[in-house]
């Protein structure tokens, strides 16, 4: 496991206690601080597991997205849209993957100015190996049951819908969630 803090107290609880004394209780403050710390922990764990493959989680996500594509290639703009990242991040990610031989850039035949990123054979192979490693560690979430993981997923789906990432799924709308 990464670099545990091994503190004698929970700093998020301490921060919330201090916050409550100054501004009143805020479950939202405690929740968002917990989410941000969990994100730090997970990125550290995932990047640590992927280091042996020369990947970060961001690069791994791009490779997986390309493996899901029927042609093994996608326009850079579509990669950014699907991964929900800025175009500059996509360019940097694809640059690094190309340098590693996991991705090739080629002209988009549908758009004379556009560029496609295409996964290579070695990119597919490293994606398979990296995926096995992440599955073996339950993506860093082995402390939760499957039911708890689905609950977390549903909770954050609601946040993303509320933010406007995508419309509310039909099943949830019908159930009034």
PDB file of C-alpha atoms in Angstrom:
ATOM      1  CA  UNK A   1       0.000   0.000   0.000  1.00  0.00           C
ATOM      2  CA  UNK A   2       1.302   3.459  -1.012  1.00  0.00           C
ATOM      3  CA  UNK A   3       2.470   5.850   1.662  1.00  0.00           C
ATOM      4  CA  UNK A   4       0.008   5.689   4.576  1.00  0.00           C
ATOM      5  CA  UNK A   5      -0.005   8.722   6.843  1.00  0.00           C
ATOM      6  CA  UNK A   6      -0.249   6.648  10.061  1.00  0.00           C
ATOM      7  CA  UNK A   7      -1.692   9.603  11.971  1.00  0.00           C
ATOM      8  CA  UNK A   8      -3.068   9.124  15.495  1.00  0.00           C
ATOM      9  CA  UNK A   9      -6.314  10.898  14.471  1.00  0.00           C
ATOM     10  CA  UNK A  10      -8.463  11.503  11.392  1.00  0.00           C
ATOM     11  CA  UNK A  11      -7.433  14.917  10.010  1.00  0.00           C
ATOM     12  CA  UNK A  12     -10.684  15.225   8.062  1.00  0.00           C
ATOM     13  CA  UNK A  13     -12.733  14.750  11.239  1.00  0.00           C
ATOM     14  CA  UNK A  14     -10.473  17.249  13.011  1.00  0.00           C
ATOM     15  CA  UNK A  15     -10.941  19.737  10.166  1.00  0.00           C
ATOM     16  CA  UNK A  16     -14.705  19.256  10.309  1.00  0.00           C
ATOM     17  CA  UNK A  17     -14.717  19.801  14.078  1.00  0.00           C
ATOM     18  CA  UNK A  18     -12.801  23.053  13.601  1.00  0.00           C
ATOM     19  CA  UNK A  19     -15.058  24.022  10.695  1.00  0.00           C
ATOM     20  CA  UNK A  20     -18.157  23.345  12.795  1.00  0.00           C
ATOM     21  CA  UNK A  21     -16.939  25.540  15.621  1.00  0.00           C
ATOM     22  CA  UNK A  22     -16.262  28.408  13.219  1.00  0.00           C
ATOM     23  CA  UNK A  23     -19.026  28.146  10.598  1.00  0.00           C
ATOM     24  CA  UNK A  24     -21.357  25.395  11.784  1.00  0.00           C
ATOM     25  CA  UNK A  25     -21.576  21.720  10.821  1.00  0.00           C
ATOM     26  CA  UNK A  26     -21.180  20.925   7.128  1.00  0.00           C
ATOM     27  CA  UNK A  27     -21.577  17.321   6.026  1.00  0.00           C
ATOM     28  CA  UNK A  28     -20.813  18.582   2.499  1.00  0.00           C
ATOM     29  CA  UNK A  29     -17.399  19.888   3.628  1.00  0.00           C
ATOM     30  CA  UNK A  30     -16.587  16.565   5.327  1.00  0.00           C
ATOM     31  CA  UNK A  31     -17.789  14.595   2.300  1.00  0.00           C
ATOM     32  CA  UNK A  32     -15.907  16.613  -0.320  1.00  0.00           C
ATOM     33  CA  UNK A  33     -12.710  16.540   1.722  1.00  0.00           C
ATOM     34  CA  UNK A  34     -13.066  12.764   2.059  1.00  0.00           C
ATOM     35  CA  UNK A  35     -13.667  12.401  -1.684  1.00  0.00           C
ATOM     36  CA  UNK A  36     -10.595  14.484  -2.484  1.00  0.00           C
ATOM     37  CA  UNK A  37      -8.404  12.410  -0.134  1.00  0.00           C
ATOM     38  CA  UNK A  38      -9.831   9.184  -1.573  1.00  0.00           C
ATOM     39  CA  UNK A  39      -8.945  10.438  -5.059  1.00  0.00           C
ATOM     40  CA  UNK A  40      -5.354  11.070  -3.947  1.00  0.00           C
ATOM     41  CA  UNK A  41      -5.115   7.593  -2.432  1.00  0.00           C
ATOM     42  CA  UNK A  42      -6.600   5.870  -5.476  1.00  0.00           C
ATOM     43  CA  UNK A  43      -4.460   7.714  -8.031  1.00  0.00           C
ATOM     44  CA  UNK A  44      -1.381   6.845  -5.984  1.00  0.00           C
ATOM     45  CA  UNK A  45      -2.366   3.184  -5.772  1.00  0.00           C
ATOM     46  CA  UNK A  46      -3.422   2.883  -9.420  1.00  0.00           C
ATOM     47  CA  UNK A  47      -0.400   4.737 -10.782  1.00  0.00           C
ATOM     48  CA  UNK A  48       1.806   2.605  -8.522  1.00  0.00           C
ATOM     49  CA  UNK A  49       0.328  -0.602  -9.922  1.00  0.00           C
ATOM     50  CA  UNK A  50       0.659   0.669 -13.506  1.00  0.00           C
ATOM     51  CA  UNK A  51       4.237   1.909 -13.141  1.00  0.00           C
ATOM     52  CA  UNK A  52       5.614  -1.543 -14.021  1.00  0.00           C
ATOM     53  CA  UNK A  53       3.938  -1.165 -17.422  1.00  0.00           C
ATOM     54  CA  UNK A  54       5.230   2.369 -17.997  1.00  0.00           C
ATOM     55  CA  UNK A  55       1.713   3.746 -17.620  1.00  0.00           C
ATOM     56  CA  UNK A  56      -0.222   6.177 -15.495  1.00  0.00           C
ATOM     57  CA  UNK A  57      -3.936   5.739 -14.942  1.00  0.00           C
ATOM     58  CA  UNK A  58      -4.616   8.546 -17.445  1.00  0.00           C
ATOM     59  CA  UNK A  59      -2.600   6.773 -20.152  1.00  0.00           C
ATOM     60  CA  UNK A  60      -4.198   3.450 -19.254  1.00  0.00           C
ATOM     61  CA  UNK A  61      -7.685   4.976 -19.671  1.00  0.00           C
ATOM     62  CA  UNK A  62      -6.769   6.236 -23.152  1.00  0.00           C
ATOM     63  CA  UNK A  63      -5.513   2.789 -24.175  1.00  0.00           C
ATOM     64  CA  UNK A  64      -8.648   1.101 -22.849  1.00  0.00           C
ATOM     65  CA  UNK A  65     -10.819   3.577 -24.741  1.00  0.00           C
ATOM     66  CA  UNK A  66      -8.954   2.759 -27.949  1.00  0.00           C
ATOM     67  CA  UNK A  67      -9.401  -0.991 -27.341  1.00  0.00           C
ATOM     68  CA  UNK A  68     -13.154  -0.410 -27.017  1.00  0.00           C
ATOM     69  CA  UNK A  69     -13.238   1.298 -30.421  1.00  0.00           C
ATOM     70  CA  UNK A  70     -14.193  -1.109 -33.231  1.00  0.00           C
ATOM     71  CA  UNK A  71     -11.344   0.172 -35.424  1.00  0.00           C
ATOM     72  CA  UNK A  72      -8.820   0.609 -32.606  1.00  0.00           C
ATOM     73  CA  UNK A  73      -8.603   4.303 -33.397  1.00  0.00           C
ATOM     74  CA  UNK A  74     -10.400   7.511 -32.478  1.00  0.00           C
ATOM     75  CA  UNK A  75     -10.045  11.214 -33.242  1.00  0.00           C
ATOM     76  CA  UNK A  76      -8.179  13.072 -30.498  1.00  0.00           C
ATOM     77  CA  UNK A  77     -11.234  15.263 -29.870  1.00  0.00           C
ATOM     78  CA  UNK A  78     -13.406  12.197 -29.300  1.00  0.00           C
ATOM     79  CA  UNK A  79     -10.828  10.808 -26.845  1.00  0.00           C
ATOM     80  CA  UNK A  80     -10.970  14.057 -24.848  1.00  0.00           C
ATOM     81  CA  UNK A  81     -14.763  14.026 -24.884  1.00  0.00           C
ATOM     82  CA  UNK A  82     -15.029  10.415 -23.744  1.00  0.00           C
ATOM     83  CA  UNK A  83     -12.345  10.749 -21.059  1.00  0.00           C
ATOM     84  CA  UNK A  84     -13.744  14.160 -20.054  1.00  0.00           C
ATOM     85  CA  UNK A  85     -10.356  15.890 -20.230  1.00  0.00           C
ATOM     86  CA  UNK A  86      -8.986  19.042 -21.841  1.00  0.00           C
ATOM     87  CA  UNK A  87      -7.555  18.773 -25.380  1.00  0.00           C
ATOM     88  CA  UNK A  88      -4.087  19.658 -24.037  1.00  0.00           C
ATOM     89  CA  UNK A  89      -4.246  16.635 -21.716  1.00  0.00           C
ATOM     90  CA  UNK A  90      -5.212  14.379 -24.624  1.00  0.00           C
ATOM     91  CA  UNK A  91      -2.308  15.650 -26.712  1.00  0.00           C
ATOM     92  CA  UNK A  92       0.133  15.073 -23.849  1.00  0.00           C
ATOM     93  CA  UNK A  93      -1.252  11.590 -23.154  1.00  0.00           C
ATOM     94  CA  UNK A  94      -1.126  10.541 -26.810  1.00  0.00           C
ATOM     95  CA  UNK A  95       2.381  12.027 -27.181  1.00  0.00           C
ATOM     96  CA  UNK A  96       3.617   9.846 -24.331  1.00  0.00           C
ATOM     97  CA  UNK A  97       1.825   6.726 -25.555  1.00  0.00           C
ATOM     98  CA  UNK A  98       3.187   7.299 -29.049  1.00  0.00           C
ATOM     99  CA  UNK A  99       6.699   7.677 -27.635  1.00  0.00           C
ATOM    100  CA  UNK A 100       6.256   4.321 -25.914  1.00  0.00           C
ATOM    101  CA  UNK A 101       5.098   2.649 -29.126  1.00  0.00           C
ATOM    102  CA  UNK A 102       1.607   1.971 -27.740  1.00  0.00           C
ATOM    103  CA  UNK A 103      -0.200   4.377 -30.080  1.00  0.00           C
ATOM    104  CA  UNK A 104       0.315   5.729 -33.599  1.00  0.00           C
ATOM    105  CA  UNK A 105      -1.010   9.002 -34.970  1.00  0.00           C
ATOM    106  CA  UNK A 106      -2.438   8.958 -38.449  1.00  0.00           C
ATOM    107  CA  UNK A 107      -4.503  11.323 -40.568  1.00  0.00           C
ATOM    108  CA  UNK A 108      -8.247  11.029 -40.141  1.00  0.00           C
ATOM    109  CA  UNK A 109      -9.626   9.921 -43.533  1.00  0.00           C
ATOM    110  CA  UNK A 110     -13.013  11.460 -42.626  1.00  0.00           C
ATOM    111  CA  UNK A 111     -11.498  14.862 -41.801  1.00  0.00           C
ATOM    112  CA  UNK A 112      -8.492  16.106 -43.744  1.00  0.00           C
ATOM    113  CA  UNK A 113      -7.259  18.236 -40.837  1.00  0.00           C
ATOM    114  CA  UNK A 114      -7.988  15.772 -38.048  1.00  0.00           C
ATOM    115  CA  UNK A 115      -5.744  13.205 -36.431  1.00  0.00           C
ATOM    116  CA  UNK A 116      -6.574   9.731 -35.211  1.00  0.00           C
ATOM    117  CA  UNK A 117      -4.827   7.937 -32.392  1.00  0.00           C
ATOM    118  CA  UNK A 118      -4.561   4.229 -33.155  1.00  0.00           C
ATOM    119  CA  UNK A 119      -3.557   1.554 -30.664  1.00  0.00           C
ATOM    120  CA  UNK A 120      -0.671  -0.693 -31.692  1.00  0.00           C
ATOM    121  CA  UNK A 121      -0.206  -4.394 -31.035  1.00  0.00           C
ATOM    122  CA  UNK A 122       2.128  -3.613 -28.143  1.00  0.00           C
ATOM    123  CA  UNK A 123      -0.453  -1.131 -26.854  1.00  0.00           C
ATOM    124  CA  UNK A 124      -3.093  -3.847 -26.863  1.00  0.00           C
ATOM    125  CA  UNK A 125      -0.738  -6.266 -25.118  1.00  0.00           C
ATOM    126  CA  UNK A 126       0.233  -3.821 -22.352  1.00  0.00           C
ATOM    127  CA  UNK A 127      -3.440  -2.913 -21.872  1.00  0.00           C
ATOM    128  CA  UNK A 128      -4.294  -6.580 -21.253  1.00  0.00           C
ATOM    129  CA  UNK A 129      -1.453  -7.036 -18.757  1.00  0.00           C
ATOM    130  CA  UNK A 130      -2.217  -3.761 -16.960  1.00  0.00           C
ATOM    131  CA  UNK A 131      -5.919  -4.620 -16.777  1.00  0.00           C
ATOM    132  CA  UNK A 132      -5.135  -7.944 -15.113  1.00  0.00           C
ATOM    133  CA  UNK A 133      -2.986  -6.124 -12.532  1.00  0.00           C
ATOM    134  CA  UNK A 134      -5.754  -3.600 -11.772  1.00  0.00           C
ATOM    135  CA  UNK A 135      -8.385  -6.319 -11.517  1.00  0.00           C
ATOM    136  CA  UNK A 136      -6.140  -8.289  -9.155  1.00  0.00           C
ATOM    137  CA  UNK A 137      -6.049  -5.276  -6.822  1.00  0.00           C
ATOM    138  CA  UNK A 138      -9.778  -4.479  -7.265  1.00  0.00           C
ATOM    139  CA  UNK A 139      -8.757  -1.056  -8.616  1.00  0.00           C
ATOM    140  CA  UNK A 140      -7.722  -0.148  -5.068  1.00  0.00           C
ATOM    141  CA  UNK A 141     -11.245  -0.627  -3.736  1.00  0.00           C
ATOM    142  CA  UNK A 142     -10.958  -4.112  -2.237  1.00  0.00           C
ATOM    143  CA  UNK A 143     -12.152  -2.890   1.159  1.00  0.00           C
ATOM    144  CA  UNK A 144     -15.710  -2.578  -0.239  1.00  0.00           C
ATOM    145  CA  UNK A 145     -18.294  -5.212  -1.138  1.00  0.00           C
ATOM    146  CA  UNK A 146     -19.760  -5.291  -4.644  1.00  0.00           C
ATOM    147  CA  UNK A 147     -23.006  -3.862  -3.241  1.00  0.00           C
ATOM    148  CA  UNK A 148     -21.139  -0.948  -1.635  1.00  0.00           C
ATOM    149  CA  UNK A 149     -19.264  -0.297  -4.873  1.00  0.00           C
ATOM    150  CA  UNK A 150     -22.533  -0.117  -6.827  1.00  0.00           C
ATOM    151  CA  UNK A 151     -23.880   2.278  -4.166  1.00  0.00           C
ATOM    152  CA  UNK A 152     -20.829   4.531  -4.619  1.00  0.00           C
ATOM    153  CA  UNK A 153     -21.255   4.378  -8.380  1.00  0.00           C
ATOM    154  CA  UNK A 154     -24.937   5.372  -8.119  1.00  0.00           C
ATOM    155  CA  UNK A 155     -24.140   8.238  -5.723  1.00  0.00           C
ATOM    156  CA  UNK A 156     -21.590   9.741  -8.091  1.00  0.00           C
ATOM    157  CA  UNK A 157     -23.785   9.133 -11.127  1.00  0.00           C
ATOM    158  CA  UNK A 158     -26.350  11.423  -9.507  1.00  0.00           C
ATOM    159  CA  UNK A 159     -23.693  14.109  -8.979  1.00  0.00           C
ATOM    160  CA  UNK A 160     -22.549  13.850 -12.601  1.00  0.00           C
ATOM    161  CA  UNK A 161     -26.137  14.034 -13.882  1.00  0.00           C
ATOM    162  CA  UNK A 162     -26.802  17.065 -11.675  1.00  0.00           C
ATOM    163  CA  UNK A 163     -23.634  18.697 -13.017  1.00  0.00           C
ATOM    164  CA  UNK A 164     -24.851  18.129 -16.577  1.00  0.00           C
ATOM    165  CA  UNK A 165     -22.383  15.506 -17.811  1.00  0.00           C
ATOM    166  CA  UNK A 166     -25.279  13.538 -19.319  1.00  0.00           C
ATOM    167  CA  UNK A 167     -29.044  13.147 -18.878  1.00  0.00           C
ATOM    168  CA  UNK A 168     -30.453  11.080 -16.049  1.00  0.00           C
ATOM    169  CA  UNK A 169     -30.618   7.401 -17.033  1.00  0.00           C
ATOM    170  CA  UNK A 170     -34.199   6.405 -17.913  1.00  0.00           C
ATOM    171  CA  UNK A 171     -34.447   3.656 -15.282  1.00  0.00           C
ATOM    172  CA  UNK A 172     -33.472   6.037 -12.493  1.00  0.00           C
ATOM    173  CA  UNK A 173     -35.842   8.747 -13.713  1.00  0.00           C
ATOM    174  CA  UNK A 174     -38.732   6.252 -13.760  1.00  0.00           C
ATOM    175  CA  UNK A 175     -37.924   5.124 -10.218  1.00  0.00           C
ATOM    176  CA  UNK A 176     -37.744   8.728  -8.984  1.00  0.00           C
ATOM    177  CA  UNK A 177     -34.182   8.513  -7.665  1.00  0.00           C
TER     178      UNK A 177
END
